[in-house]
PDB file of C-alpha atoms in Angstrom:
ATOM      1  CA  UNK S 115     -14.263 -19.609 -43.262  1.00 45.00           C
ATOM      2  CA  UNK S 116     -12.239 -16.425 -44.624  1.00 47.00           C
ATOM      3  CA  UNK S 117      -8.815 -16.118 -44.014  1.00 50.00           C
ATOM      4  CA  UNK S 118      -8.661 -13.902 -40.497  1.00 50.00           C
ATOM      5  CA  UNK S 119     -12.340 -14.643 -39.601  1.00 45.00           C
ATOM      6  CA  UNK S 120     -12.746 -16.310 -35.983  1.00 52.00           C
ATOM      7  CA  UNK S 121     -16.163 -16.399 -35.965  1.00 48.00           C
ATOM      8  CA  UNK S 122     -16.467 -14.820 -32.577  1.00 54.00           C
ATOM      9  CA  UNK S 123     -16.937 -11.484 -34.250  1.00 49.00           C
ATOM     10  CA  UNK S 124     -15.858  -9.159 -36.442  1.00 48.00           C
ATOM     11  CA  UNK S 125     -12.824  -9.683 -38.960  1.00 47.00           C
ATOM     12  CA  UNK S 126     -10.090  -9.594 -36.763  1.00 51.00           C
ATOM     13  CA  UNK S 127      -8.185  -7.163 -39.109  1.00 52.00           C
ATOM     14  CA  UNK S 128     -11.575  -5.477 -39.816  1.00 54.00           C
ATOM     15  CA  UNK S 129     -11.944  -1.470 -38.331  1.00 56.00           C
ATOM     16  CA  UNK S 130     -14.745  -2.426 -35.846  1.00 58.00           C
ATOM     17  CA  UNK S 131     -12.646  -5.235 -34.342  1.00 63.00           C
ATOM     18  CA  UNK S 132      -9.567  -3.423 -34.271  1.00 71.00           C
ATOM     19  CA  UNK S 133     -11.163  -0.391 -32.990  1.00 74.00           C
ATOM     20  CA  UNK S 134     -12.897  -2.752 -30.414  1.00 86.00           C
ATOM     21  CA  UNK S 135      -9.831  -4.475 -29.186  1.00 89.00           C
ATOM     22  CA  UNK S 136      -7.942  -0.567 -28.910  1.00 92.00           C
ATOM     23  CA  UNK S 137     -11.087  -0.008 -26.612  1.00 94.00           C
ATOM     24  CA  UNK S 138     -10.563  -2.773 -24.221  1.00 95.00           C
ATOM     25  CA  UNK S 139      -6.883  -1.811 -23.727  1.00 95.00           C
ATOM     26  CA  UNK S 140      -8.263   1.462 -23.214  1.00 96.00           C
ATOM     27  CA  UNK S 141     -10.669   0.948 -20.476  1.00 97.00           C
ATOM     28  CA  UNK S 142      -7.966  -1.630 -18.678  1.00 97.00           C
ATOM     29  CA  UNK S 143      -5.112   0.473 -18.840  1.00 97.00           C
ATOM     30  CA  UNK S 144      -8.102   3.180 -17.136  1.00 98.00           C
ATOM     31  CA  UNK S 145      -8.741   0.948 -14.731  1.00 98.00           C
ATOM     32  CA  UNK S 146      -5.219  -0.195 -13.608  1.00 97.00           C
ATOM     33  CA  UNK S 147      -4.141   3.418 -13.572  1.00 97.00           C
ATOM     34  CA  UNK S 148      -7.148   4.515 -11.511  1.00 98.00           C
ATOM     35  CA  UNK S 149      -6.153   1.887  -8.918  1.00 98.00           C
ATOM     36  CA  UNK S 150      -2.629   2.456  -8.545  1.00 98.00           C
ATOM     37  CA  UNK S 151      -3.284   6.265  -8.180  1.00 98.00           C
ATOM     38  CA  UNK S 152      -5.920   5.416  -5.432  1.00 98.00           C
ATOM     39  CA  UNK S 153      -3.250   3.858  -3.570  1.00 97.00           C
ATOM     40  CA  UNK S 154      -0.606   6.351  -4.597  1.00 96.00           C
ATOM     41  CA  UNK S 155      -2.372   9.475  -3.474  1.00 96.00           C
ATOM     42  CA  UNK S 156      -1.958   8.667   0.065  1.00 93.00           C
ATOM     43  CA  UNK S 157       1.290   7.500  -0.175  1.00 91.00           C
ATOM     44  CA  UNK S 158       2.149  10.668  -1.198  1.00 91.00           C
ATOM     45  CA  UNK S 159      -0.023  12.896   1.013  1.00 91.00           C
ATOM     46  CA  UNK S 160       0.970  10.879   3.865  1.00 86.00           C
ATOM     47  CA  UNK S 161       5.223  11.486   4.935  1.00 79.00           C
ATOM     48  CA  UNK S 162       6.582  11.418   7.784  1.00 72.00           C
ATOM     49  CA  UNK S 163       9.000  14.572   9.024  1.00 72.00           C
ATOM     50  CA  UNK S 164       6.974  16.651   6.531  1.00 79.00           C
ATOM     51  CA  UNK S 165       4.246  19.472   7.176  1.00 83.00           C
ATOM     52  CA  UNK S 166       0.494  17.898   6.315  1.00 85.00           C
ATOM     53  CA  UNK S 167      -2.591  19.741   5.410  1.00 89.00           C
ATOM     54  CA  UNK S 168      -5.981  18.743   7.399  1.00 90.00           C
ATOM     55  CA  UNK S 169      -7.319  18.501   4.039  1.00 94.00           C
ATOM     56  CA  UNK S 170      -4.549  15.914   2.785  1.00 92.00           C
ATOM     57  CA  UNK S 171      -4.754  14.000   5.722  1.00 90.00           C
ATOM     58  CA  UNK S 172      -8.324  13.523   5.859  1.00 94.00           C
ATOM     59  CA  UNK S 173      -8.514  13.032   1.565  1.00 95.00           C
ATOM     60  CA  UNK S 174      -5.625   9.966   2.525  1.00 93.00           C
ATOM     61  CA  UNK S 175      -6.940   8.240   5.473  1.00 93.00           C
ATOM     62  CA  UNK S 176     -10.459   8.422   3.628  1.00 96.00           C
ATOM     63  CA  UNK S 177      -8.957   6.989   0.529  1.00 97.00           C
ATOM     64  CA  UNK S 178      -6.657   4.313   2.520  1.00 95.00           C
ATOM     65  CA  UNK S 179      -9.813   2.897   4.217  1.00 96.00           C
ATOM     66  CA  UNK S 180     -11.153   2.198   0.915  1.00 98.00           C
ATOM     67  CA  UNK S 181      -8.528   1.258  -1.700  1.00 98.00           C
ATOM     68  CA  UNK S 182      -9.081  -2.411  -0.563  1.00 98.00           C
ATOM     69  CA  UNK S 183     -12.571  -2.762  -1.323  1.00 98.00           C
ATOM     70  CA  UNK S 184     -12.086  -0.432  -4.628  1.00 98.00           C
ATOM     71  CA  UNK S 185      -9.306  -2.392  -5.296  1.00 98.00           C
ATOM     72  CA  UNK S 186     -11.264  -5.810  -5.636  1.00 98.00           C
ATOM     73  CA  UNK S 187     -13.789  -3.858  -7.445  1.00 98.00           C
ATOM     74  CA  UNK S 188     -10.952  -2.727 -10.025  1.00 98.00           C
ATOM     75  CA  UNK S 189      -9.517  -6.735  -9.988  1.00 97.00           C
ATOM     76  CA  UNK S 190     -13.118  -7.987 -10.911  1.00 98.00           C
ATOM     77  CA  UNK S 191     -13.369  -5.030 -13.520  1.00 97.00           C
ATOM     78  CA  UNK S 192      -9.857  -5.832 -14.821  1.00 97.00           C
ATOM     79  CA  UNK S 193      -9.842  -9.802 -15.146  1.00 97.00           C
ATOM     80  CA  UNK S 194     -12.409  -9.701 -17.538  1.00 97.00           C
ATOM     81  CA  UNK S 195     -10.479  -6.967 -20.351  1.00 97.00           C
ATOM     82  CA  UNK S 196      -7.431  -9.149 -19.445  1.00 96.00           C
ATOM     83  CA  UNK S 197      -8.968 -12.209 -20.370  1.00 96.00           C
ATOM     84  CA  UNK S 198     -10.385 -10.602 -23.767  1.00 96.00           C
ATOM     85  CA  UNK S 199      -6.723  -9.136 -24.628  1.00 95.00           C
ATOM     86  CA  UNK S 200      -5.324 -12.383 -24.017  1.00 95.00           C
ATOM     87  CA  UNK S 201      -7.171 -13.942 -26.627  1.00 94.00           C
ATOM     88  CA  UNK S 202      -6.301 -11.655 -29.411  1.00 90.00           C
ATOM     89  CA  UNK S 203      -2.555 -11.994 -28.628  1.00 86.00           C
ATOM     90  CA  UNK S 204      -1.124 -13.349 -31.528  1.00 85.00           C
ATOM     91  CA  UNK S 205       2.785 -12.268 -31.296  1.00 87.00           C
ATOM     92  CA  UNK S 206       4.944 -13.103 -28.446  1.00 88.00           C
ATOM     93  CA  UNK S 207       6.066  -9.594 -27.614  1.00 90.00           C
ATOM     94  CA  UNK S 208       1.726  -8.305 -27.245  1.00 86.00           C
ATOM     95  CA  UNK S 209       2.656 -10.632 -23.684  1.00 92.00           C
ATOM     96  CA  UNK S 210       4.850  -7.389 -22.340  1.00 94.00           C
ATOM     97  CA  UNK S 211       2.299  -5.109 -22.939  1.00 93.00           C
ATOM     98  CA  UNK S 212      -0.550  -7.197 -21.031  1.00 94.00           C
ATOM     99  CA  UNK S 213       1.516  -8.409 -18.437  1.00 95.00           C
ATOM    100  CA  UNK S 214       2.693  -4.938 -17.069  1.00 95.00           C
ATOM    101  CA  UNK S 215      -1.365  -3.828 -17.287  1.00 96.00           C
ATOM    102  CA  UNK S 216      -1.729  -6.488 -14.887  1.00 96.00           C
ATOM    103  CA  UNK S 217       0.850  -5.889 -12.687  1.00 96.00           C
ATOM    104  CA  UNK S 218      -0.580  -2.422 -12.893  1.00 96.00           C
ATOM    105  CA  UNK S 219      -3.043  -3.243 -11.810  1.00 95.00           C
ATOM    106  CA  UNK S 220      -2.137  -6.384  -9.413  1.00 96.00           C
ATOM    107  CA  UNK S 221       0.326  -4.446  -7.472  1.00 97.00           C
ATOM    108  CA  UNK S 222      -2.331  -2.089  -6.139  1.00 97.00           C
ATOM    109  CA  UNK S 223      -4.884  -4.379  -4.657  1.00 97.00           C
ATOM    110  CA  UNK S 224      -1.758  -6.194  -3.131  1.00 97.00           C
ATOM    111  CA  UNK S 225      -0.496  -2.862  -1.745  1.00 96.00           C
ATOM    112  CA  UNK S 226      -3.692  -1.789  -0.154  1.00 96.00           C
ATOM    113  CA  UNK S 227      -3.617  -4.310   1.938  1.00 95.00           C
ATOM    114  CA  UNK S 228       0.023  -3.590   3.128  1.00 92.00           C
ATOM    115  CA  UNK S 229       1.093  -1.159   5.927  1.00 85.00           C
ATOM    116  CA  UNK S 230       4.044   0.733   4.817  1.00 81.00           C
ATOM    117  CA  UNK S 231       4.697   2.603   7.565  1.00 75.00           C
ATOM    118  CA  UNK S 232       5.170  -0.875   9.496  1.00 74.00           C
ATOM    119  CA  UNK S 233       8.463  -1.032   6.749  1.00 76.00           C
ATOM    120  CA  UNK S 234       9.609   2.214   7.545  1.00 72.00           C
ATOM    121  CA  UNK S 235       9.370   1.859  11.038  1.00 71.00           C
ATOM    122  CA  UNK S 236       9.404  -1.302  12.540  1.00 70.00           C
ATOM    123  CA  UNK S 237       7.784  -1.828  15.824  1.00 68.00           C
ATOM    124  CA  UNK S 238      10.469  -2.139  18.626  1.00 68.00           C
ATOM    125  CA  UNK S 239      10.376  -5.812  19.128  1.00 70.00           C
ATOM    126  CA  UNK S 240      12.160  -6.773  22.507  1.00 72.00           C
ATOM    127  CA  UNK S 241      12.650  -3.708  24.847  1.00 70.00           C
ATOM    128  CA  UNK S 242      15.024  -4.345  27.626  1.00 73.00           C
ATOM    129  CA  UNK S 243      15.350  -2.672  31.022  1.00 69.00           C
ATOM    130  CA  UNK S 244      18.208  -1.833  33.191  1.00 73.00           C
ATOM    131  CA  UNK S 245      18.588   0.411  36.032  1.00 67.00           C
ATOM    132  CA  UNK S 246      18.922   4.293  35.163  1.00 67.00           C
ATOM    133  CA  UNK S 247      22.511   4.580  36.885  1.00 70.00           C
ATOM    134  CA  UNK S 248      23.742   1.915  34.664  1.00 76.00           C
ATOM    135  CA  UNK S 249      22.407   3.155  31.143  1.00 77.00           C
ATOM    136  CA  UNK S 250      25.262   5.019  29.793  1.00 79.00           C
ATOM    137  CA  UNK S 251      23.516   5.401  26.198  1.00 79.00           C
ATOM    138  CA  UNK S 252      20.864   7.955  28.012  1.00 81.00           C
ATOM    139  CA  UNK S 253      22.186  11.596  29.185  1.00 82.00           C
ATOM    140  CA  UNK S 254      20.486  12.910  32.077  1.00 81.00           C
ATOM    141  CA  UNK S 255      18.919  15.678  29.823  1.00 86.00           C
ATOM    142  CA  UNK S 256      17.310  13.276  27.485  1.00 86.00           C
ATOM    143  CA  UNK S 257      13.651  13.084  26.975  1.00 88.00           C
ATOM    144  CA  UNK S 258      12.207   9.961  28.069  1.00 87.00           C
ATOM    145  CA  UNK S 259       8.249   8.946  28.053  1.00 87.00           C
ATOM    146  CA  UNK S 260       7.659   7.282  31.599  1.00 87.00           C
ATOM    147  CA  UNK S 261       4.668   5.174  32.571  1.00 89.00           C
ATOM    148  CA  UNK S 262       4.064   3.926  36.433  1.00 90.00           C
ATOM    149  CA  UNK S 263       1.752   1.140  36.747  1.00 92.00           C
ATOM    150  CA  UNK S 264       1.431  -0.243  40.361  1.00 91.00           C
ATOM    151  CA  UNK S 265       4.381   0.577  41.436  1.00 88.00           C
ATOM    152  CA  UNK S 266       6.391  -0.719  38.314  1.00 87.00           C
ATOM    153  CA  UNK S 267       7.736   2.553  36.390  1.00 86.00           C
ATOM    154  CA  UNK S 268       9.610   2.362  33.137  1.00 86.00           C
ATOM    155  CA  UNK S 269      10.763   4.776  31.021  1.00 85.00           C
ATOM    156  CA  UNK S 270      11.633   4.876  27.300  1.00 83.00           C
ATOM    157  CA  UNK S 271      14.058   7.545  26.014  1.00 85.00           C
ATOM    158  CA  UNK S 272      12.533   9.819  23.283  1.00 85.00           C
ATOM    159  CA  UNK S 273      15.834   9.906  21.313  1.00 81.00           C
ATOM    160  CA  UNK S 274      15.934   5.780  20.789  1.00 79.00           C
ATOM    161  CA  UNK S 275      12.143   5.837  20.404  1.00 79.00           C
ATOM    162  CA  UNK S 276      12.074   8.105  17.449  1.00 75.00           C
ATOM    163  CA  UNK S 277      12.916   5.425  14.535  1.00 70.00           C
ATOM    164  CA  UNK S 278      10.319   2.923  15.589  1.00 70.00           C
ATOM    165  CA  UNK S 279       7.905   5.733  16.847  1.00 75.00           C
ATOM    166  CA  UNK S 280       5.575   2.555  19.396  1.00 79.00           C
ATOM    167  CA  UNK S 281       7.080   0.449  21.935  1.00 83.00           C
ATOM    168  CA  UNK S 282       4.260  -2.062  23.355  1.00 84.00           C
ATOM    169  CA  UNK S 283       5.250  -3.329  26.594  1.00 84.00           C
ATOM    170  CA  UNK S 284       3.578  -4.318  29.659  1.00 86.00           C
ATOM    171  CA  UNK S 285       4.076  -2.236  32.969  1.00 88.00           C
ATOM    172  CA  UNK S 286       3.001  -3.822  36.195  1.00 88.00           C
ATOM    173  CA  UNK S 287       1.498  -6.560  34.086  1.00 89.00           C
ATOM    174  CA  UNK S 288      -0.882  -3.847  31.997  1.00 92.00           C
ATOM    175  CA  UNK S 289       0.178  -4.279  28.520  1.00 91.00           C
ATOM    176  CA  UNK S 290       0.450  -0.667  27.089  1.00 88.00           C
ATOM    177  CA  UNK S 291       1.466   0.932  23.839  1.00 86.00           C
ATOM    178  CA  UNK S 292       3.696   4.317  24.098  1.00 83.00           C
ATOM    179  CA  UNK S 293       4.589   6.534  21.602  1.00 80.00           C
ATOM    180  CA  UNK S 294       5.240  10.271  21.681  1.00 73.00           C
TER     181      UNK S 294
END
Protein backbone atom coordinates (compact mmCIF):
# COMPACT_ATOMS: atom_id res chain seq x y z
CA UNK A 1 0.00 0.00 0.00
CA UNK A 2 1.18 3.79 -0.57
CA UNK A 3 2.62 5.60 2.04
CA UNK A 4 -0.62 7.55 3.77
CA UNK A 5 -3.20 5.20 2.13
CA UNK A 6 -5.60 3.43 4.80
CA UNK A 7 -7.58 1.80 2.54
CA UNK A 8 -10.79 2.98 4.08
CA UNK A 9 -10.89 5.78 1.57
CA UNK A 10 -9.36 8.40 0.09
CA UNK A 11 -5.55 9.38 0.63
CA UNK A 12 -5.62 10.64 3.90
CA UNK A 13 -3.53 13.73 2.84
CA UNK A 14 -5.52 13.71 -0.46
CA UNK A 15 -8.13 17.08 -1.01
CA UNK A 16 -11.31 14.89 -0.93
CA UNK A 17 -10.31 13.30 2.39
CA UNK A 18 -9.15 16.30 3.92
CA UNK A 19 -12.00 18.25 2.72
CA UNK A 20 -14.18 15.29 4.03
CA UNK A 21 -12.76 15.11 7.47
CA UNK A 22 -13.11 19.44 7.66
CA UNK A 23 -16.84 18.45 6.89
CA UNK A 24 -17.44 16.16 9.73
CA UNK A 25 -15.97 18.67 12.22
CA UNK A 26 -18.20 20.95 10.58
CA UNK A 27 -21.48 19.32 10.95
CA UNK A 28 -20.42 18.20 14.79
CA UNK A 29 -19.31 21.37 15.93
CA UNK A 30 -23.19 22.38 14.18
CA UNK A 31 -24.64 20.04 16.07
CA UNK A 32 -23.06 20.59 19.55
CA UNK A 33 -23.61 24.29 19.14
CA UNK A 34 -27.26 23.85 18.13
CA UNK A 35 -27.77 21.89 21.37
CA UNK A 36 -26.18 23.99 23.81
CA UNK A 37 -28.05 27.07 22.38
CA UNK A 38 -31.37 25.05 22.71
CA UNK A 39 -30.70 24.82 26.25
CA UNK A 40 -29.19 28.27 26.54
CA UNK A 41 -32.06 30.22 25.09
CA UNK A 42 -34.20 29.59 27.99
CA UNK A 43 -31.75 30.03 30.39
CA UNK A 44 -31.50 33.27 29.27
CA UNK A 45 -35.13 34.21 28.56
CA UNK A 46 -36.03 32.78 31.77
CA UNK A 47 -34.54 35.22 35.15
CA UNK A 48 -35.85 35.70 37.98
CA UNK A 49 -36.38 39.58 39.42
CA UNK A 50 -36.36 40.58 35.73
CA UNK A 51 -39.34 41.84 33.41
CA UNK A 52 -40.38 38.75 30.82
CA UNK A 53 -42.10 39.02 27.54
CA UNK A 54 -45.24 36.54 26.91
CA UNK A 55 -43.44 35.81 23.85
CA UNK A 56 -40.06 34.80 25.71
CA UNK A 57 -41.76 32.92 28.15
CA UNK A 58 -43.79 30.87 25.99
CA UNK A 59 -40.54 30.46 23.16
CA UNK A 60 -38.59 29.02 26.73
CA UNK A 61 -41.00 26.80 28.37
CA UNK A 62 -41.74 25.42 24.71
CA UNK A 63 -38.09 24.91 24.12
CA UNK A 64 -37.38 23.51 27.86
CA UNK A 65 -40.03 20.77 27.32
CA UNK A 66 -38.13 19.63 24.44
CA UNK A 67 -34.34 20.06 24.78
CA UNK A 68 -34.34 16.51 26.34
CA UNK A 69 -35.70 14.63 23.60
CA UNK A 70 -33.70 17.02 20.98
CA UNK A 71 -30.95 16.55 23.04
CA UNK A 72 -30.74 12.63 22.60
CA UNK A 73 -31.49 13.27 19.06
CA UNK A 74 -28.27 15.64 18.89
CA UNK A 75 -26.18 12.71 21.18
CA UNK A 76 -27.19 9.99 18.54
CA UNK A 77 -26.34 12.58 15.68
CA UNK A 78 -23.06 13.50 17.44
CA UNK A 79 -21.54 9.98 18.52
CA UNK A 80 -21.28 8.97 15.16
CA UNK A 81 -18.93 12.35 13.71
CA UNK A 82 -17.13 11.77 17.07
CA UNK A 83 -16.36 8.37 16.41
CA UNK A 84 -15.17 9.25 12.67
CA UNK A 85 -12.85 12.24 14.09
CA UNK A 86 -11.46 9.97 16.49
CA UNK A 87 -10.09 7.81 14.01
CA UNK A 88 -8.23 10.32 12.01
CA UNK A 89 -6.52 11.70 15.16
CA UNK A 90 -3.09 11.22 14.64
CA UNK A 91 -1.33 13.94 17.07
CA UNK A 92 -1.93 14.10 20.69
CA UNK A 93 -3.01 17.71 20.87
CA UNK A 94 -6.24 16.89 17.78
CA UNK A 95 -7.61 15.14 21.52
CA UNK A 96 -8.37 18.98 22.85
CA UNK A 97 -10.14 19.87 20.00
CA UNK A 98 -12.56 16.67 20.02
CA UNK A 99 -12.90 16.46 23.53
CA UNK A 100 -14.34 20.05 24.11
CA UNK A 101 -16.90 19.20 20.87
CA UNK A 102 -18.06 16.60 23.08
CA UNK A 103 -18.38 18.24 26.09
CA UNK A 104 -20.17 20.69 23.87
CA UNK A 105 -22.16 18.81 23.20
CA UNK A 106 -22.41 16.36 26.42
CA UNK A 107 -23.04 19.15 28.74
CA UNK A 108 -26.34 20.01 27.08
CA UNK A 109 -28.21 16.77 27.08
CA UNK A 110 -26.94 16.53 30.79
CA UNK A 111 -28.30 20.03 31.49
CA UNK A 112 -31.70 19.49 30.04
CA UNK A 113 -32.41 17.23 32.30
CA UNK A 114 -31.40 19.49 35.31
CA UNK A 115 -33.65 22.06 37.11
CA UNK A 116 -31.70 25.11 37.75
CA UNK A 117 -33.97 27.00 39.41
CA UNK A 118 -34.02 24.06 42.14
CA UNK A 119 -30.00 25.49 42.58
CA UNK A 120 -30.96 28.88 42.83
CA UNK A 121 -33.59 28.36 45.11
CA UNK A 122 -33.68 25.52 47.15
CA UNK A 123 -36.91 24.23 48.41
CA UNK A 124 -37.34 25.09 52.19
CA UNK A 125 -36.59 21.77 53.64
CA UNK A 126 -37.76 21.63 57.40
CA UNK A 127 -40.20 24.52 58.30
CA UNK A 128 -40.69 24.95 61.95
CA UNK A 129 -43.57 26.49 63.89
CA UNK A 130 -43.79 28.48 66.99
CA UNK A 131 -46.40 30.57 68.41
CA UNK A 132 -46.80 34.21 66.80
CA UNK A 133 -46.08 36.04 70.27
CA UNK A 134 -42.85 34.29 70.48
CA UNK A 135 -41.40 34.88 66.84
CA UNK A 136 -39.32 37.87 67.27
CA UNK A 137 -37.78 37.52 63.58
CA UNK A 138 -41.50 38.54 62.17
CA UNK A 139 -42.77 42.36 62.67
CA UNK A 140 -46.34 42.68 63.03
CA UNK A 141 -46.46 44.49 59.58
CA UNK A 142 -44.89 41.69 57.71
CA UNK A 143 -46.58 39.87 54.97
CA UNK A 144 -47.24 36.40 55.73
CA UNK A 145 -49.21 33.70 53.39
CA UNK A 146 -51.67 31.86 55.88
CA UNK A 147 -53.47 28.60 55.20
CA UNK A 148 -56.30 27.11 57.76
CA UNK A 149 -57.00 23.57 57.31
CA UNK A 150 -59.44 22.09 59.94
CA UNK A 151 -58.78 24.13 62.38
CA UNK A 152 -54.86 23.97 62.08
CA UNK A 153 -53.69 27.55 60.65
CA UNK A 154 -50.11 28.32 59.81
CA UNK A 155 -48.63 31.05 58.40
CA UNK A 156 -45.37 31.63 56.48
CA UNK A 157 -43.85 35.15 56.39
CA UNK A 158 -43.43 36.55 52.82
CA UNK A 159 -40.06 38.18 53.70
CA UNK A 160 -38.29 34.57 54.75
CA UNK A 161 -40.24 32.91 51.92
CA UNK A 162 -38.80 34.98 49.18
CA UNK A 163 -35.28 33.05 48.67
CA UNK A 164 -36.78 29.62 48.43
CA UNK A 165 -40.02 30.99 46.74
CA UNK A 166 -42.27 27.03 47.89
CA UNK A 167 -42.61 25.77 51.27
CA UNK A 168 -44.51 22.22 51.13
CA UNK A 169 -45.95 21.45 54.36
CA UNK A 170 -48.89 19.73 55.59
CA UNK A 171 -51.74 21.72 57.45
CA UNK A 172 -54.27 19.73 59.39
CA UNK A 173 -52.70 16.67 57.85
CA UNK A 174 -53.39 18.06 53.99
CA UNK A 175 -50.04 18.25 52.53
CA UNK A 176 -49.97 21.63 50.59
CA UNK A 177 -47.46 23.60 48.60
CA UNK A 178 -47.44 27.62 49.18
CA UNK A 179 -45.76 30.07 47.41
CA UNK A 180 -46.64 33.69 46.69
Amino acid sequence: MPPGFSGRGPMEGSRSGRAGIRGTWALAALVALGMFVWVAIPVVLIRPFEAQTPLGIALAYELRQKAPAVTLGGLVLLLPLLVRLARHVTRGWQWVPLVLLAALGGFPAWFARQNHFEWMFHPLSDPTYAPATLVQSVDDRDMVVAVEIGGDAVAWPVRQMGYHHIVQDKVGGVPVVSTY
